[in-house]
Short mmCIF file of C-alpha atoms and ligand atoms in Angstrom, two decimals:
data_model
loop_
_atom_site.label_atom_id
_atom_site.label_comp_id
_atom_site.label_asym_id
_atom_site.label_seq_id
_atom_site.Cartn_x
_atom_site.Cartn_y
_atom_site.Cartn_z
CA UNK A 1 151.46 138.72 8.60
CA UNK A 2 153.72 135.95 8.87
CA UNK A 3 151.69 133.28 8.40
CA UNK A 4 151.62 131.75 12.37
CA UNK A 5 148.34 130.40 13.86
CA UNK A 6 147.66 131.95 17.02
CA UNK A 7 144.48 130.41 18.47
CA UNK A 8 145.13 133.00 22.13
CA UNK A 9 145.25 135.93 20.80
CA UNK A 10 143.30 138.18 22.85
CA UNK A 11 143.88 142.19 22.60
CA UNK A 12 143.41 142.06 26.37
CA UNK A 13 144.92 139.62 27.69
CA UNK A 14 149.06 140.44 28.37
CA UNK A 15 149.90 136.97 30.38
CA UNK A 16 150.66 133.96 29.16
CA UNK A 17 148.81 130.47 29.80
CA UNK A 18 150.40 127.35 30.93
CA UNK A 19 147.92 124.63 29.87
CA UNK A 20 148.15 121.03 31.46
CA UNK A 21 148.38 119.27 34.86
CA UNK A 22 151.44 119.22 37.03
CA UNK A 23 151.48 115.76 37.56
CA UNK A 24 153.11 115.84 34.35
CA UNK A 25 156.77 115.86 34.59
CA UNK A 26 156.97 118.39 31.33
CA UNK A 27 154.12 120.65 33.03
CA UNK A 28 155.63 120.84 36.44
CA UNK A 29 159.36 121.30 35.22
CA UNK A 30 158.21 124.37 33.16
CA UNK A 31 156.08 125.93 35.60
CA UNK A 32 158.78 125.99 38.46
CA UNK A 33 161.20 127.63 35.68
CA UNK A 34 158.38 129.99 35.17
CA UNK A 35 158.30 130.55 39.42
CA UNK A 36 162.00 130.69 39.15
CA UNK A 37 162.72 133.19 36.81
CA UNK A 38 159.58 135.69 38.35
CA UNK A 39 157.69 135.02 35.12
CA UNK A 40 153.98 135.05 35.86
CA UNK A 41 151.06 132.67 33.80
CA UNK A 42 147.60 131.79 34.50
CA UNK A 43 147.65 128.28 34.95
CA UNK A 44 144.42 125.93 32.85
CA UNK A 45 144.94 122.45 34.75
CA UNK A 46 143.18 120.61 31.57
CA UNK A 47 143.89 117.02 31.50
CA UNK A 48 145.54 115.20 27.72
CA UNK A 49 142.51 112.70 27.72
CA UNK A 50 139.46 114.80 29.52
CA UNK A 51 140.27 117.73 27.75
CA UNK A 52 141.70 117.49 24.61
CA UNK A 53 139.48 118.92 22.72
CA UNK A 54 140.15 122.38 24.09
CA UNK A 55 143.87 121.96 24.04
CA UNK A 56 143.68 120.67 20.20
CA UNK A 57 142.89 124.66 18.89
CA UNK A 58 146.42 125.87 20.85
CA UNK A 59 148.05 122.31 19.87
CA UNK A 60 146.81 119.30 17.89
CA UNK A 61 148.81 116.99 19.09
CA UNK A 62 146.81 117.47 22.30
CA UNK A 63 149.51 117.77 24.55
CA UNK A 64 151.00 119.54 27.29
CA UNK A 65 152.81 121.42 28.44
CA UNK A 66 151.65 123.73 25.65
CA UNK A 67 152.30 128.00 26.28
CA UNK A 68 150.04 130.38 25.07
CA UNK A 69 152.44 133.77 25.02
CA UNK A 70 150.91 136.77 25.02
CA UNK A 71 150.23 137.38 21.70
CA UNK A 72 148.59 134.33 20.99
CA UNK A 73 151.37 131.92 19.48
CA UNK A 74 151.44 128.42 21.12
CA UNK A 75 154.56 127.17 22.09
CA UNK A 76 155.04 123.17 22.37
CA UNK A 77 157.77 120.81 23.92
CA UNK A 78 158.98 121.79 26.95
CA UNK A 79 162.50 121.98 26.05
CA UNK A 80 161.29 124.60 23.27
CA UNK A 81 159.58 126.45 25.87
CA UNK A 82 162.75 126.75 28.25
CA UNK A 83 164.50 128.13 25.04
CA UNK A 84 162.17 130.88 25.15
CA UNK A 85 162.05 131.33 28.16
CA UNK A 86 165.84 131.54 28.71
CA UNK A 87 165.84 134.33 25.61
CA UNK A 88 163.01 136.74 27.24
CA UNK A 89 165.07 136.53 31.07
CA UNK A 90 168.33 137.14 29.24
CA UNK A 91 171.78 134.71 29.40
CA UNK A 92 172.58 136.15 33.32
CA UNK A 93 169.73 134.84 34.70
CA UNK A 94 169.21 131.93 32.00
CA UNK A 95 169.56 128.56 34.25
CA UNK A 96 171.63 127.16 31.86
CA UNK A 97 175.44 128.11 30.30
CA UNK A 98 174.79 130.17 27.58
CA UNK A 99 177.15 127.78 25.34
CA UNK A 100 180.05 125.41 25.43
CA UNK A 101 180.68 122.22 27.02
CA UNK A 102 178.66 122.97 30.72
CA UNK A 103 175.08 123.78 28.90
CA UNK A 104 176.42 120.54 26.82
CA UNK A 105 176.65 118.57 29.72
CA UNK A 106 173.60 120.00 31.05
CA UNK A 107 171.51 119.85 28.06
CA UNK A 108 172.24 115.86 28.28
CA UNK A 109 171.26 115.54 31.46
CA UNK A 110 168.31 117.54 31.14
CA UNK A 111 167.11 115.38 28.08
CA UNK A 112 168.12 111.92 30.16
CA UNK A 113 165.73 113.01 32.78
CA UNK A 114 162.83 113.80 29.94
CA UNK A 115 164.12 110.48 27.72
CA UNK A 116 163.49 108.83 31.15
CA UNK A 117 159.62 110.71 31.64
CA UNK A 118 158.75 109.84 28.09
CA UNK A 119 159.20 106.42 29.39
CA UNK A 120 157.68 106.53 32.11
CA UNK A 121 154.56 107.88 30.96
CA UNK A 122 154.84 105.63 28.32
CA UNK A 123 154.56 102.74 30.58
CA UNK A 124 152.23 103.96 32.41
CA UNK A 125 149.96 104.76 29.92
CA UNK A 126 150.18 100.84 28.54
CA UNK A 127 149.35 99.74 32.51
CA UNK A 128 146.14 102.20 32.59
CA UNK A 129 145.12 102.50 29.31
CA UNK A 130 146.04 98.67 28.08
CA UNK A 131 145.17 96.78 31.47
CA UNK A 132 145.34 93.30 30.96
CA UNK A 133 146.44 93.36 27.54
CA UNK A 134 149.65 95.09 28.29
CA UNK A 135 152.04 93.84 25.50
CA UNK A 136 155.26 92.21 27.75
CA UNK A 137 158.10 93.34 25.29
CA UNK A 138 157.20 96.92 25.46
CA UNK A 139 156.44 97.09 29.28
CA UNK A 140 160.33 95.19 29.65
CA UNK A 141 161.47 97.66 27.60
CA UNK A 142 160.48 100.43 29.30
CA UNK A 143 161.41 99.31 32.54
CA UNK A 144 165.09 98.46 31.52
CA UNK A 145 165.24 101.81 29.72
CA UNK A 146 164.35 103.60 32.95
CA UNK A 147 166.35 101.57 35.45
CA UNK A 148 169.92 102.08 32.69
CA UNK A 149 168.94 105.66 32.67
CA UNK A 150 168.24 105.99 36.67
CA UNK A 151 171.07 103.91 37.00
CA UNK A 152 173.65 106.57 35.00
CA UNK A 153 172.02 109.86 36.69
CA UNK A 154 172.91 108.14 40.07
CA UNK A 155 176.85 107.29 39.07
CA UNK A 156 176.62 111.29 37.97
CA UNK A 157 175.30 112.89 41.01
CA UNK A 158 176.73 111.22 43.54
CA UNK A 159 179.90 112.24 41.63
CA UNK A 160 178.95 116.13 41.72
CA UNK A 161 179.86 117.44 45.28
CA UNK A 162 177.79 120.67 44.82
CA UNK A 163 174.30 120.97 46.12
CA UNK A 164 173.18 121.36 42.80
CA UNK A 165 174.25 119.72 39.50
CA UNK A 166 175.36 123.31 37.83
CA UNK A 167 176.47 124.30 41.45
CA UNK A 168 175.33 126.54 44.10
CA UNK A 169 172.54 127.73 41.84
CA UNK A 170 169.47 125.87 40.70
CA UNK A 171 169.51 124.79 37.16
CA UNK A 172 167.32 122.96 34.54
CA UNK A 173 168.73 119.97 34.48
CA UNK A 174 167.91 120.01 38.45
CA UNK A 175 164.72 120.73 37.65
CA UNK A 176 163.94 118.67 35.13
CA UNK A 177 165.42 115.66 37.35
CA UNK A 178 163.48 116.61 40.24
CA UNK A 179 160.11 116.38 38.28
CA UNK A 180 160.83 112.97 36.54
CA UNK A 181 161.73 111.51 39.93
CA UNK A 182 158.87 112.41 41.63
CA UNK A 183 156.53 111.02 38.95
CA UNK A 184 158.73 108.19 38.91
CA UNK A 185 158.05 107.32 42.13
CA UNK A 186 154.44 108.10 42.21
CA UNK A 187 154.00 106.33 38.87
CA UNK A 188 156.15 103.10 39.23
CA UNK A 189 157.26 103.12 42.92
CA UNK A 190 159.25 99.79 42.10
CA UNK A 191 161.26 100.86 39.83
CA UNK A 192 162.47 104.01 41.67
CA UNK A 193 163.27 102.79 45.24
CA UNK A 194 166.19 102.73 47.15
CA UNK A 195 168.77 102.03 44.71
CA UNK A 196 169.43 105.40 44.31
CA UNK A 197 170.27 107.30 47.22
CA UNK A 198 172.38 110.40 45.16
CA UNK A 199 169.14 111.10 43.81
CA UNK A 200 167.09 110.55 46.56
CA UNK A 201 168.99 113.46 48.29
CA UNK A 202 168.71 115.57 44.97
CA UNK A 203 165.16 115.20 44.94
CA UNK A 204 164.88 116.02 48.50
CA UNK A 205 166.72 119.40 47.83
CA UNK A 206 164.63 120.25 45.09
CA UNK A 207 161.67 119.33 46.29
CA UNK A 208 161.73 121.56 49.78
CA UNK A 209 162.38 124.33 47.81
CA UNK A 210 159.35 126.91 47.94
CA UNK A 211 158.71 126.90 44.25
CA UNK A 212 158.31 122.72 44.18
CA UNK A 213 156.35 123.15 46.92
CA UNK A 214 154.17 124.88 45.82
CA UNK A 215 153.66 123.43 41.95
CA UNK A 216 152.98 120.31 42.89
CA UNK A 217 150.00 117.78 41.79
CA UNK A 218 149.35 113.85 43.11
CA UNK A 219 149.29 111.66 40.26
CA UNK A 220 146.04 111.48 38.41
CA UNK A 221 146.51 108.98 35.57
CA UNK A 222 143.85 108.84 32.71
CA UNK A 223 141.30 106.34 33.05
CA UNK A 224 141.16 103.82 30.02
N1 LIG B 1 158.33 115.77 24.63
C1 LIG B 1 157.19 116.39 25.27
C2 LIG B 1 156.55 115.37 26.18
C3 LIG B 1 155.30 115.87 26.83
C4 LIG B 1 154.39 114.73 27.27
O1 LIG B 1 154.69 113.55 27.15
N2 LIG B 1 153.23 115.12 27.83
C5 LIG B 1 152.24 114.15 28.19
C6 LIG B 1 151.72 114.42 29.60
S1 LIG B 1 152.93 113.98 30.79
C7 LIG B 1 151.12 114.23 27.19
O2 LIG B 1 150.81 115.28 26.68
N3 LIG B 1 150.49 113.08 26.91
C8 LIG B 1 149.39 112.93 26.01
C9 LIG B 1 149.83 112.36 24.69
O3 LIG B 1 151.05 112.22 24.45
O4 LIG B 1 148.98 112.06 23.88
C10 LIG B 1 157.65 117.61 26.04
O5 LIG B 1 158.80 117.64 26.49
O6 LIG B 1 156.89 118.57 26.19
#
């Protein structure tokens, strides 16, 4: 007894849940891991704002992506979920350098791409949820953060010759790029237009690939 709440557990149940939508950026970018690495999950689609009150017992901050492993724990943060995920498939197949300077490198642009969601959703939360009282310095902010950081990825790919940024093989920090792009350009189509055509291309790769195809969910923002 360790002391660990774990709101799944369920002595018959041996797969693990993925709870939340995959219009999320977080949601999306873990499930096509999941595809990628073989892992199977059921999959319960419940929305932050419809549904929180069933997510709240796995995670009270009411958020997703949360992970309900098999023996019950909830896992939250979806960087904290790719670190478990990358222990149970083991460093060969891990989609990330198991140390040093490359998972450095790829760790920051993995975390520009989320830094650049958590903005995102962020200003699109203050357009639905704050209509006409959207406060100007925030909503300024937001966009400037996301067009520096859009910006910088673009100067970086176009600079990597390789189909993906870790190489020939598909890594997180493609992922995670891929996901914020296309809710960046489902969520504020102005700010990601065609400025950007390194990343453009690197979304296009991503996104043809069976596993994006697949996992894949229009925007549905919440309704204030
Ligand atoms: N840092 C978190 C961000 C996750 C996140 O922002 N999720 C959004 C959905 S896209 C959410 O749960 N929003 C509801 C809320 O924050 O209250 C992660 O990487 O998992």
């Amino acid at each position: 007894m360790d002391g660990r709440v774990k709101p799944g557990h369920d002595e018959q149940r041996e797969i693990m849940i993925l709870i939340g939508q995959y219009d999320s950026p977080f949601v999306r970018r873990v499930a096509i891991a999941m595809r990628l690495y073989g892992i199977g999950f059921e999959h319960r689609p419940w929305s932050t704002f419809g549904d929180a009150g069933k997510i709240a017992p796995y995670n009270p901050l009411r958020r997703v992506p949360t992970l309900v492993l098999d023996d019950g724990e909830a896992l939250i943060e979806s960087a904290m979920i790719l670190d478990h995920l990358d222990d149970v498939v083991g460093p060969e197949k891990a989609m990330i350098a198991r140390s040093g300077e490359t998972r450095r490198w790829h760790l920051r642009i993995a975390a520009l791409a989320t830094g650049l969601g958590d903005k995102g959703v962020s200003l699109l939360y203050e357009r639905v949820l704050r209509k006409d009282k959207q406060l100007e310095l925030w909503v300024e902010r937001c966009k400037t953060q996301i067009s520096g950081v859009l910006e910088l990825l673009e100067k970086e790919r176009a600079a990597v010759k390789t189909p993906y940024w870790s190489g020939e093989k598909i890594g997180h920090a493609d992922v995670a790029v891929a996901c914020v792009l296309r809710f960046t350009g489902e969520a504020h189509p102005a700010l990601f237009d065609t400025r950007y055509p390194a990343l453009k291309a690197h979304s296009e790769r991503c996104e043809a690939l069976t596993p994006f195809r697949e996992i894949v969910q229009p925007l549905a923002p919440p309704k204030g």
